[in-house]
């Protein structure tokens, strides 16, 4: 066979190569997505941990300023533990 002659590969083999290339591209794309998701997950976990520390600090300040009790976040009313809030009468 001389170097100037060409031979055609079977359609079946070409189709197999194309299918494998497509599959490999899809896998690379999905791996990239997973990497982005893992990075985002790590950032979200760090943000959540920062929020937990801030919440602990706020709870300690509330306890120091008001004592042990509960806060109605809608009204801002603080009820010390051991104090029963007045019942609201609904007619």
Short mmCIF file of C-alpha atoms in Angstrom, two decimals, residues 5-6 17 19 28 34 46 51 55 70 91:
data_model
loop_
_atom_site.label_atom_id
_atom_site.label_comp_id
_atom_site.label_asym_id
_atom_site.label_seq_id
_atom_site.Cartn_x
_atom_site.Cartn_y
_atom_site.Cartn_z
CA UNK A 5 -3.87 5.74 -1.01
CA UNK A 6 -6.77 6.16 1.40
CA UNK A 17 -16.29 6.66 17.83
CA UNK A 19 -21.01 7.89 20.27
CA UNK A 28 -16.87 15.98 31.31
CA UNK A 34 -20.49 18.59 40.09
CA UNK A 46 -19.38 28.37 55.58
CA UNK A 51 -24.88 32.76 60.71
CA UNK A 55 -27.20 33.88 66.16
CA UNK A 70 -38.89 34.10 74.63
CA UNK A 91 -65.43 36.33 70.99
#
